[in-house]
């Protein structure tokens, strides 16, 4: 049995390099000051994956048209097996993701991770925060109830007041005159097509930059290090578990 397992692992390693990649990831050197205060990045990544997963499940029964959106959501909540749980995870997960991303950026700022040579990592993180807020904004309209409708009217009116580009942003969002089919279609397309693809690519870039420059140590750290596995992996896993239990 052991020989078979070793043979399979060797076959995968020689053709994909997966075993070496996993070992390099798990046994990366990180600052000795790393701890519970640096779990927010992993939790944010988990919440994004959870949003993607529950979003796909919702899309199987959601009708993306103004005439049927509310009724399809009502069907998901009241009649679909596990529908209320899936919708609840997606709804509250959006809010929790924003909170966690803000906490992550606050911790990064306090530790000075925006300084040389991590400027690009910080800028990508800022864009990811904006995209996270964009998810919340575009998803708010999709239930197509009274709160979503009037909330979107307020949003488009605020956007129209932006200096110089206000009218163009309003036209882009389909918010000229009234909120209708065009607005719904554009918000839906942004929410399920453009924003997920852009966010996934930037997350990959963000993780690459973090790996390239390393985790930023505490200002009081004396350049001592430890391995990412098992201590920090355990803390990240427990934080992810806690976030899921909260949801």
PDB file of C-alpha atoms in Angstrom:
ATOM      1  CA  UNK A   1       0.000   0.000   0.000  1.00  0.00           C
ATOM      2  CA  UNK A   2       2.837   2.367   0.901  1.00  0.00           C
ATOM      3  CA  UNK A   3       4.661   1.530  -2.345  1.00  0.00           C
ATOM      4  CA  UNK A   4       1.493   2.271  -4.335  1.00  0.00           C
ATOM      5  CA  UNK A   5       1.037   5.589  -2.527  1.00  0.00           C
ATOM      6  CA  UNK A   6       4.671   6.541  -3.133  1.00  0.00           C
ATOM      7  CA  UNK A   7       4.364   5.582  -6.796  1.00  0.00           C
ATOM      8  CA  UNK A   8       1.266   7.745  -7.244  1.00  0.00           C
ATOM      9  CA  UNK A   9       2.904  10.700  -5.456  1.00  0.00           C
ATOM     10  CA  UNK A  10       6.061  10.338  -7.564  1.00  0.00           C
ATOM     11  CA  UNK A  11       3.977  10.186 -10.750  1.00  0.00           C
ATOM     12  CA  UNK A  12       2.120  13.394  -9.802  1.00  0.00           C
ATOM     13  CA  UNK A  13       5.340  15.114  -8.713  1.00  0.00           C
ATOM     14  CA  UNK A  14       7.254  14.363 -11.921  1.00  0.00           C
ATOM     15  CA  UNK A  15       4.402  15.550 -14.138  1.00  0.00           C
ATOM     16  CA  UNK A  16       3.012  18.509 -12.205  1.00  0.00           C
ATOM     17  CA  UNK A  17       5.469  19.450  -9.440  1.00  0.00           C
ATOM     18  CA  UNK A  18       2.469  19.619  -7.101  1.00  0.00           C
ATOM     19  CA  UNK A  19       4.158  17.956  -4.116  1.00  0.00           C
ATOM     20  CA  UNK A  20       7.093  20.370  -4.214  1.00  0.00           C
ATOM     21  CA  UNK A  21       4.756  23.346  -4.607  1.00  0.00           C
ATOM     22  CA  UNK A  22       2.712  22.314  -1.563  1.00  0.00           C
ATOM     23  CA  UNK A  23       5.838  21.763   0.541  1.00  0.00           C
ATOM     24  CA  UNK A  24       7.280  25.138  -0.493  1.00  0.00           C
ATOM     25  CA  UNK A  25       3.996  26.810   0.430  1.00  0.00           C
ATOM     26  CA  UNK A  26       3.571  25.104   3.805  1.00  0.00           C
ATOM     27  CA  UNK A  27       7.167  25.434   4.943  1.00  0.00           C
ATOM     28  CA  UNK A  28       7.653  29.050   3.903  1.00  0.00           C
ATOM     29  CA  UNK A  29       9.512  31.221   6.421  1.00  0.00           C
ATOM     30  CA  UNK A  30       7.305  33.873   8.002  1.00  0.00           C
ATOM     31  CA  UNK A  31       8.087  36.439  10.725  1.00  0.00           C
ATOM     32  CA  UNK A  32       8.051  35.060  14.260  1.00  0.00           C
ATOM     33  CA  UNK A  33       5.643  37.880  15.152  1.00  0.00           C
ATOM     34  CA  UNK A  34       2.936  36.371  12.918  1.00  0.00           C
ATOM     35  CA  UNK A  35      -0.128  35.215  14.802  1.00  0.00           C
ATOM     36  CA  UNK A  36      -3.858  35.694  15.219  1.00  0.00           C
ATOM     37  CA  UNK A  37      -3.677  39.295  14.000  1.00  0.00           C
ATOM     38  CA  UNK A  38      -2.615  38.056  10.544  1.00  0.00           C
ATOM     39  CA  UNK A  39      -5.432  35.601   9.853  1.00  0.00           C
ATOM     40  CA  UNK A  40      -7.690  38.128   8.121  1.00  0.00           C
ATOM     41  CA  UNK A  41      -6.188  37.600   4.674  1.00  0.00           C
ATOM     42  CA  UNK A  42      -6.920  33.867   4.757  1.00  0.00           C
ATOM     43  CA  UNK A  43     -10.433  34.494   6.082  1.00  0.00           C
ATOM     44  CA  UNK A  44     -11.090  37.031   3.303  1.00  0.00           C
ATOM     45  CA  UNK A  45      -9.980  34.504   0.676  1.00  0.00           C
ATOM     46  CA  UNK A  46     -12.237  31.853   2.210  1.00  0.00           C
ATOM     47  CA  UNK A  47     -15.207  34.227   2.214  1.00  0.00           C
ATOM     48  CA  UNK A  48     -14.631  35.062  -1.468  1.00  0.00           C
ATOM     49  CA  UNK A  49     -14.628  31.355  -2.344  1.00  0.00           C
ATOM     50  CA  UNK A  50     -17.765  30.868  -0.234  1.00  0.00           C
ATOM     51  CA  UNK A  51     -19.475  33.757  -2.035  1.00  0.00           C
ATOM     52  CA  UNK A  52     -18.537  32.253  -5.392  1.00  0.00           C
ATOM     53  CA  UNK A  53     -19.792  28.799  -4.389  1.00  0.00           C
ATOM     54  CA  UNK A  54     -23.112  29.974  -2.925  1.00  0.00           C
ATOM     55  CA  UNK A  55     -23.557  32.386  -5.848  1.00  0.00           C
ATOM     56  CA  UNK A  56     -23.301  29.506  -8.313  1.00  0.00           C
ATOM     57  CA  UNK A  57     -25.844  27.499  -6.287  1.00  0.00           C
ATOM     58  CA  UNK A  58     -28.238  30.462  -6.239  1.00  0.00           C
ATOM     59  CA  UNK A  59     -27.865  30.985  -9.985  1.00  0.00           C
ATOM     60  CA  UNK A  60     -29.283  27.514 -10.653  1.00  0.00           C
ATOM     61  CA  UNK A  61     -32.708  28.740  -9.513  1.00  0.00           C
ATOM     62  CA  UNK A  62     -32.475  32.532  -9.831  1.00  0.00           C
ATOM     63  CA  UNK A  63     -34.208  34.279 -12.738  1.00  0.00           C
ATOM     64  CA  UNK A  64     -32.119  37.354 -13.721  1.00  0.00           C
ATOM     65  CA  UNK A  65     -34.999  39.497 -14.994  1.00  0.00           C
ATOM     66  CA  UNK A  66     -36.914  42.244 -13.173  1.00  0.00           C
ATOM     67  CA  UNK A  67     -40.204  40.409 -13.718  1.00  0.00           C
ATOM     68  CA  UNK A  68     -39.103  37.138 -12.145  1.00  0.00           C
ATOM     69  CA  UNK A  69     -36.168  37.963  -9.844  1.00  0.00           C
ATOM     70  CA  UNK A  70     -38.222  38.473  -6.681  1.00  0.00           C
ATOM     71  CA  UNK A  71     -40.411  35.414  -7.273  1.00  0.00           C
ATOM     72  CA  UNK A  72     -37.401  33.209  -7.975  1.00  0.00           C
ATOM     73  CA  UNK A  73     -35.711  34.406  -4.774  1.00  0.00           C
ATOM     74  CA  UNK A  74     -38.912  33.701  -2.864  1.00  0.00           C
ATOM     75  CA  UNK A  75     -38.917  30.180  -4.336  1.00  0.00           C
ATOM     76  CA  UNK A  76     -35.286  29.674  -3.257  1.00  0.00           C
ATOM     77  CA  UNK A  77     -36.039  30.758   0.320  1.00  0.00           C
ATOM     78  CA  UNK A  78     -39.366  29.023   0.869  1.00  0.00           C
ATOM     79  CA  UNK A  79     -39.372  25.890  -1.294  1.00  0.00           C
ATOM     80  CA  UNK A  80     -35.856  24.916  -2.368  1.00  0.00           C
ATOM     81  CA  UNK A  81     -34.110  22.384  -0.116  1.00  0.00           C
ATOM     82  CA  UNK A  82     -31.406  24.275   1.765  1.00  0.00           C
ATOM     83  CA  UNK A  83     -32.301  27.438  -0.129  1.00  0.00           C
ATOM     84  CA  UNK A  84     -32.683  29.642   2.925  1.00  0.00           C
ATOM     85  CA  UNK A  85     -29.281  28.519   4.211  1.00  0.00           C
ATOM     86  CA  UNK A  86     -27.565  29.111   0.856  1.00  0.00           C
ATOM     87  CA  UNK A  87     -29.121  32.541   0.442  1.00  0.00           C
ATOM     88  CA  UNK A  88     -28.312  33.430   4.055  1.00  0.00           C
ATOM     89  CA  UNK A  89     -24.663  32.448   3.655  1.00  0.00           C
ATOM     90  CA  UNK A  90     -24.429  34.542   0.493  1.00  0.00           C
ATOM     91  CA  UNK A  91     -26.278  37.540   1.930  1.00  0.00           C
ATOM     92  CA  UNK A  92     -24.453  37.762   5.268  1.00  0.00           C
ATOM     93  CA  UNK A  93     -21.192  36.550   3.783  1.00  0.00           C
ATOM     94  CA  UNK A  94     -21.111  39.690   1.631  1.00  0.00           C
ATOM     95  CA  UNK A  95     -21.276  41.913   4.707  1.00  0.00           C
ATOM     96  CA  UNK A  96     -18.762  39.832   6.647  1.00  0.00           C
ATOM     97  CA  UNK A  97     -16.343  39.873   3.714  1.00  0.00           C
ATOM     98  CA  UNK A  98     -16.339  43.675   3.669  1.00  0.00           C
ATOM     99  CA  UNK A  99     -15.685  43.773   7.429  1.00  0.00           C
ATOM    100  CA  UNK A 100     -12.832  41.238   7.175  1.00  0.00           C
ATOM    101  CA  UNK A 101     -11.187  42.980   4.201  1.00  0.00           C
ATOM    102  CA  UNK A 102     -11.255  46.304   6.075  1.00  0.00           C
ATOM    103  CA  UNK A 103      -9.760  44.629   9.170  1.00  0.00           C
ATOM    104  CA  UNK A 104      -7.084  43.014   6.997  1.00  0.00           C
ATOM    105  CA  UNK A 105      -6.145  46.329   5.410  1.00  0.00           C
ATOM    106  CA  UNK A 106      -6.097  48.043   8.821  1.00  0.00           C
ATOM    107  CA  UNK A 107      -3.692  45.420  10.178  1.00  0.00           C
ATOM    108  CA  UNK A 108      -1.508  45.721   7.070  1.00  0.00           C
ATOM    109  CA  UNK A 109      -1.445  49.519   7.404  1.00  0.00           C
ATOM    110  CA  UNK A 110      -0.527  49.413  11.103  1.00  0.00           C
ATOM    111  CA  UNK A 111       2.364  47.075  10.311  1.00  0.00           C
ATOM    112  CA  UNK A 112       3.566  49.374   7.506  1.00  0.00           C
ATOM    113  CA  UNK A 113       3.174  46.808   4.725  1.00  0.00           C
ATOM    114  CA  UNK A 114       2.464  49.599   2.237  1.00  0.00           C
ATOM    115  CA  UNK A 115       6.117  50.648   2.328  1.00  0.00           C
ATOM    116  CA  UNK A 116       8.966  49.598   0.052  1.00  0.00           C
ATOM    117  CA  UNK A 117       9.132  46.954  -1.415  1.00  0.00           C
ATOM    118  CA  UNK A 118       5.432  46.122  -0.869  1.00  0.00           C
ATOM    119  CA  UNK A 119       3.807  49.138  -2.556  1.00  0.00           C
ATOM    120  CA  UNK A 120       2.334  47.050  -5.383  1.00  0.00           C
ATOM    121  CA  UNK A 121       0.901  44.538  -2.891  1.00  0.00           C
ATOM    122  CA  UNK A 122      -0.819  47.385  -1.035  1.00  0.00           C
ATOM    123  CA  UNK A 123      -2.214  48.944  -4.224  1.00  0.00           C
ATOM    124  CA  UNK A 124      -3.637  45.618  -5.389  1.00  0.00           C
ATOM    125  CA  UNK A 125      -5.231  45.242  -1.953  1.00  0.00           C
ATOM    126  CA  UNK A 126      -6.846  48.674  -2.253  1.00  0.00           C
ATOM    127  CA  UNK A 127      -8.333  47.707  -5.624  1.00  0.00           C
ATOM    128  CA  UNK A 128      -9.602  44.448  -4.105  1.00  0.00           C
ATOM    129  CA  UNK A 129     -11.359  46.453  -1.382  1.00  0.00           C
ATOM    130  CA  UNK A 130     -13.039  48.584  -4.050  1.00  0.00           C
ATOM    131  CA  UNK A 131     -14.135  45.456  -5.927  1.00  0.00           C
ATOM    132  CA  UNK A 132     -15.502  43.990  -2.685  1.00  0.00           C
ATOM    133  CA  UNK A 133     -17.603  47.118  -2.191  1.00  0.00           C
ATOM    134  CA  UNK A 134     -18.647  46.803  -5.841  1.00  0.00           C
ATOM    135  CA  UNK A 135     -19.958  43.294  -5.141  1.00  0.00           C
ATOM    136  CA  UNK A 136     -22.096  44.643  -2.328  1.00  0.00           C
ATOM    137  CA  UNK A 137     -23.376  47.519  -4.450  1.00  0.00           C
ATOM    138  CA  UNK A 138     -24.312  45.456  -7.502  1.00  0.00           C
ATOM    139  CA  UNK A 139     -25.728  42.557  -5.510  1.00  0.00           C
ATOM    140  CA  UNK A 140     -27.998  44.854  -3.509  1.00  0.00           C
ATOM    141  CA  UNK A 141     -30.317  45.332  -6.503  1.00  0.00           C
ATOM    142  CA  UNK A 142     -30.688  41.678  -7.480  1.00  0.00           C
ATOM    143  CA  UNK A 143     -33.460  40.672  -5.009  1.00  0.00           C
ATOM    144  CA  UNK A 144     -35.585  43.333  -6.770  1.00  0.00           C
ATOM    145  CA  UNK A 145     -37.663  44.210  -3.727  1.00  0.00           C
ATOM    146  CA  UNK A 146     -38.595  47.680  -2.468  1.00  0.00           C
ATOM    147  CA  UNK A 147     -35.433  48.106  -0.408  1.00  0.00           C
ATOM    148  CA  UNK A 148     -33.215  47.072  -3.326  1.00  0.00           C
ATOM    149  CA  UNK A 149     -35.072  49.327  -5.766  1.00  0.00           C
ATOM    150  CA  UNK A 150     -34.957  52.496  -3.689  1.00  0.00           C
ATOM    151  CA  UNK A 151     -31.444  51.779  -2.461  1.00  0.00           C
ATOM    152  CA  UNK A 152     -30.263  51.601  -6.072  1.00  0.00           C
ATOM    153  CA  UNK A 153     -32.005  54.879  -6.877  1.00  0.00           C
ATOM    154  CA  UNK A 154     -30.056  56.528  -4.063  1.00  0.00           C
ATOM    155  CA  UNK A 155     -26.824  54.931  -5.335  1.00  0.00           C
ATOM    156  CA  UNK A 156     -27.283  56.110  -8.915  1.00  0.00           C
ATOM    157  CA  UNK A 157     -28.214  59.618  -7.744  1.00  0.00           C
ATOM    158  CA  UNK A 158     -25.042  59.787  -5.645  1.00  0.00           C
ATOM    159  CA  UNK A 159     -23.011  58.579  -8.637  1.00  0.00           C
ATOM    160  CA  UNK A 160     -24.538  61.282 -10.824  1.00  0.00           C
ATOM    161  CA  UNK A 161     -23.064  63.959  -8.515  1.00  0.00           C
ATOM    162  CA  UNK A 162     -19.467  62.889  -9.150  1.00  0.00           C
ATOM    163  CA  UNK A 163     -17.459  65.795 -10.628  1.00  0.00           C
ATOM    164  CA  UNK A 164     -17.087  65.670 -14.428  1.00  0.00           C
ATOM    165  CA  UNK A 165     -17.804  61.941 -14.817  1.00  0.00           C
ATOM    166  CA  UNK A 166     -21.142  61.859 -12.966  1.00  0.00           C
ATOM    167  CA  UNK A 167     -23.403  61.769 -16.059  1.00  0.00           C
ATOM    168  CA  UNK A 168     -21.224  59.118 -17.725  1.00  0.00           C
ATOM    169  CA  UNK A 169     -21.235  56.890 -14.627  1.00  0.00           C
ATOM    170  CA  UNK A 170     -25.018  57.212 -14.379  1.00  0.00           C
ATOM    171  CA  UNK A 171     -25.384  56.261 -18.031  1.00  0.00           C
ATOM    172  CA  UNK A 172     -23.010  53.321 -17.583  1.00  0.00           C
ATOM    173  CA  UNK A 173     -25.058  52.032 -14.647  1.00  0.00           C
ATOM    174  CA  UNK A 174     -28.271  52.416 -16.624  1.00  0.00           C
ATOM    175  CA  UNK A 175     -29.666  54.803 -14.033  1.00  0.00           C
ATOM    176  CA  UNK A 176     -30.848  57.577 -16.310  1.00  0.00           C
ATOM    177  CA  UNK A 177     -34.439  58.551 -15.655  1.00  0.00           C
ATOM    178  CA  UNK A 178     -35.586  55.404 -13.876  1.00  0.00           C
ATOM    179  CA  UNK A 179     -34.351  52.066 -12.574  1.00  0.00           C
ATOM    180  CA  UNK A 180     -35.445  49.336 -14.945  1.00  0.00           C
ATOM    181  CA  UNK A 181     -34.406  46.468 -17.167  1.00  0.00           C
ATOM    182  CA  UNK A 182     -31.182  48.089 -18.367  1.00  0.00           C
ATOM    183  CA  UNK A 183     -30.048  48.898 -14.813  1.00  0.00           C
ATOM    184  CA  UNK A 184     -30.859  45.375 -13.662  1.00  0.00           C
ATOM    185  CA  UNK A 185     -29.020  43.767 -16.584  1.00  0.00           C
ATOM    186  CA  UNK A 186     -25.880  45.852 -16.052  1.00  0.00           C
ATOM    187  CA  UNK A 187     -25.777  45.293 -12.295  1.00  0.00           C
ATOM    188  CA  UNK A 188     -26.282  41.565 -12.826  1.00  0.00           C
ATOM    189  CA  UNK A 189     -23.536  41.378 -15.471  1.00  0.00           C
ATOM    190  CA  UNK A 190     -21.127  43.273 -13.219  1.00  0.00           C
ATOM    191  CA  UNK A 191     -21.985  41.072 -10.239  1.00  0.00           C
ATOM    192  CA  UNK A 192     -21.667  37.646 -11.861  1.00  0.00           C
ATOM    193  CA  UNK A 193     -19.301  38.189 -14.820  1.00  0.00           C
ATOM    194  CA  UNK A 194     -16.923  41.134 -14.585  1.00  0.00           C
ATOM    195  CA  UNK A 195     -16.313  41.518 -10.835  1.00  0.00           C
ATOM    196  CA  UNK A 196     -15.677  37.808 -10.053  1.00  0.00           C
ATOM    197  CA  UNK A 197     -13.191  37.460 -12.916  1.00  0.00           C
ATOM    198  CA  UNK A 198     -11.359  40.667 -12.001  1.00  0.00           C
ATOM    199  CA  UNK A 199     -11.309  39.763  -8.307  1.00  0.00           C
ATOM    200  CA  UNK A 200      -9.994  36.238  -8.936  1.00  0.00           C
ATOM    201  CA  UNK A 201      -7.133  37.539 -11.113  1.00  0.00           C
ATOM    202  CA  UNK A 202      -6.186  40.210  -8.580  1.00  0.00           C
ATOM    203  CA  UNK A 203      -6.278  37.705  -5.700  1.00  0.00           C
ATOM    204  CA  UNK A 204      -3.828  35.503  -7.589  1.00  0.00           C
ATOM    205  CA  UNK A 205      -1.596  38.538  -8.190  1.00  0.00           C
ATOM    206  CA  UNK A 206      -1.946  39.640  -4.555  1.00  0.00           C
ATOM    207  CA  UNK A 207      -0.959  36.213  -3.205  1.00  0.00           C
ATOM    208  CA  UNK A 208       1.978  36.080  -5.633  1.00  0.00           C
ATOM    209  CA  UNK A 209       3.245  39.454  -4.427  1.00  0.00           C
ATOM    210  CA  UNK A 210       2.858  38.431  -0.789  1.00  0.00           C
ATOM    211  CA  UNK A 211       4.869  35.286  -1.515  1.00  0.00           C
ATOM    212  CA  UNK A 212       7.485  37.266  -3.414  1.00  0.00           C
ATOM    213  CA  UNK A 213       8.119  39.896  -0.733  1.00  0.00           C
ATOM    214  CA  UNK A 214       7.091  37.862   2.298  1.00  0.00           C
ATOM    215  CA  UNK A 215       4.728  38.635   5.148  1.00  0.00           C
ATOM    216  CA  UNK A 216       5.412  42.008   6.730  1.00  0.00           C
ATOM    217  CA  UNK A 217       6.810  41.546  10.257  1.00  0.00           C
ATOM    218  CA  UNK A 218       5.819  43.493  13.337  1.00  0.00           C
ATOM    219  CA  UNK A 219       7.691  46.809  13.737  1.00  0.00           C
ATOM    220  CA  UNK A 220       9.188  45.329  16.920  1.00  0.00           C
ATOM    221  CA  UNK A 221      10.226  42.037  15.284  1.00  0.00           C
ATOM    222  CA  UNK A 222      13.962  41.311  15.437  1.00  0.00           C
ATOM    223  CA  UNK A 223      14.018  39.479  12.088  1.00  0.00           C
ATOM    224  CA  UNK A 224      13.374  36.076  13.660  1.00  0.00           C
ATOM    225  CA  UNK A 225      11.334  33.627  11.598  1.00  0.00           C
ATOM    226  CA  UNK A 226       9.266  30.472  11.881  1.00  0.00           C
ATOM    227  CA  UNK A 227       7.583  28.083   9.433  1.00  0.00           C
ATOM    228  CA  UNK A 228       4.095  28.748   8.092  1.00  0.00           C
ATOM    229  CA  UNK A 229       3.131  25.149   8.964  1.00  0.00           C
ATOM    230  CA  UNK A 230       1.860  24.059  11.450  1.00  0.00           C
ATOM    231  CA  UNK A 231       1.303  26.970  13.879  1.00  0.00           C
ATOM    232  CA  UNK A 232       0.068  29.672  11.501  1.00  0.00           C
ATOM    233  CA  UNK A 233      -1.870  27.163   9.384  1.00  0.00           C
ATOM    234  CA  UNK A 234      -3.709  26.083  12.533  1.00  0.00           C
ATOM    235  CA  UNK A 235      -4.563  29.677  13.449  1.00  0.00           C
ATOM    236  CA  UNK A 236      -5.754  30.487   9.916  1.00  0.00           C
ATOM    237  CA  UNK A 237      -7.876  27.334   9.867  1.00  0.00           C
ATOM    238  CA  UNK A 238      -9.468  28.097  13.234  1.00  0.00           C
ATOM    239  CA  UNK A 239     -10.206  31.686  12.154  1.00  0.00           C
ATOM    240  CA  UNK A 240     -11.851  30.431   8.953  1.00  0.00           C
ATOM    241  CA  UNK A 241     -13.881  27.924  10.976  1.00  0.00           C
ATOM    242  CA  UNK A 242     -14.982  30.675  13.378  1.00  0.00           C
ATOM    243  CA  UNK A 243     -16.057  32.910  10.478  1.00  0.00           C
ATOM    244  CA  UNK A 244     -18.108  30.080   8.988  1.00  0.00           C
ATOM    245  CA  UNK A 245     -19.760  29.333  12.345  1.00  0.00           C
ATOM    246  CA  UNK A 246     -20.650  33.028  12.708  1.00  0.00           C
ATOM    247  CA  UNK A 247     -22.348  32.928   9.293  1.00  0.00           C
TER     248      UNK A 247
END
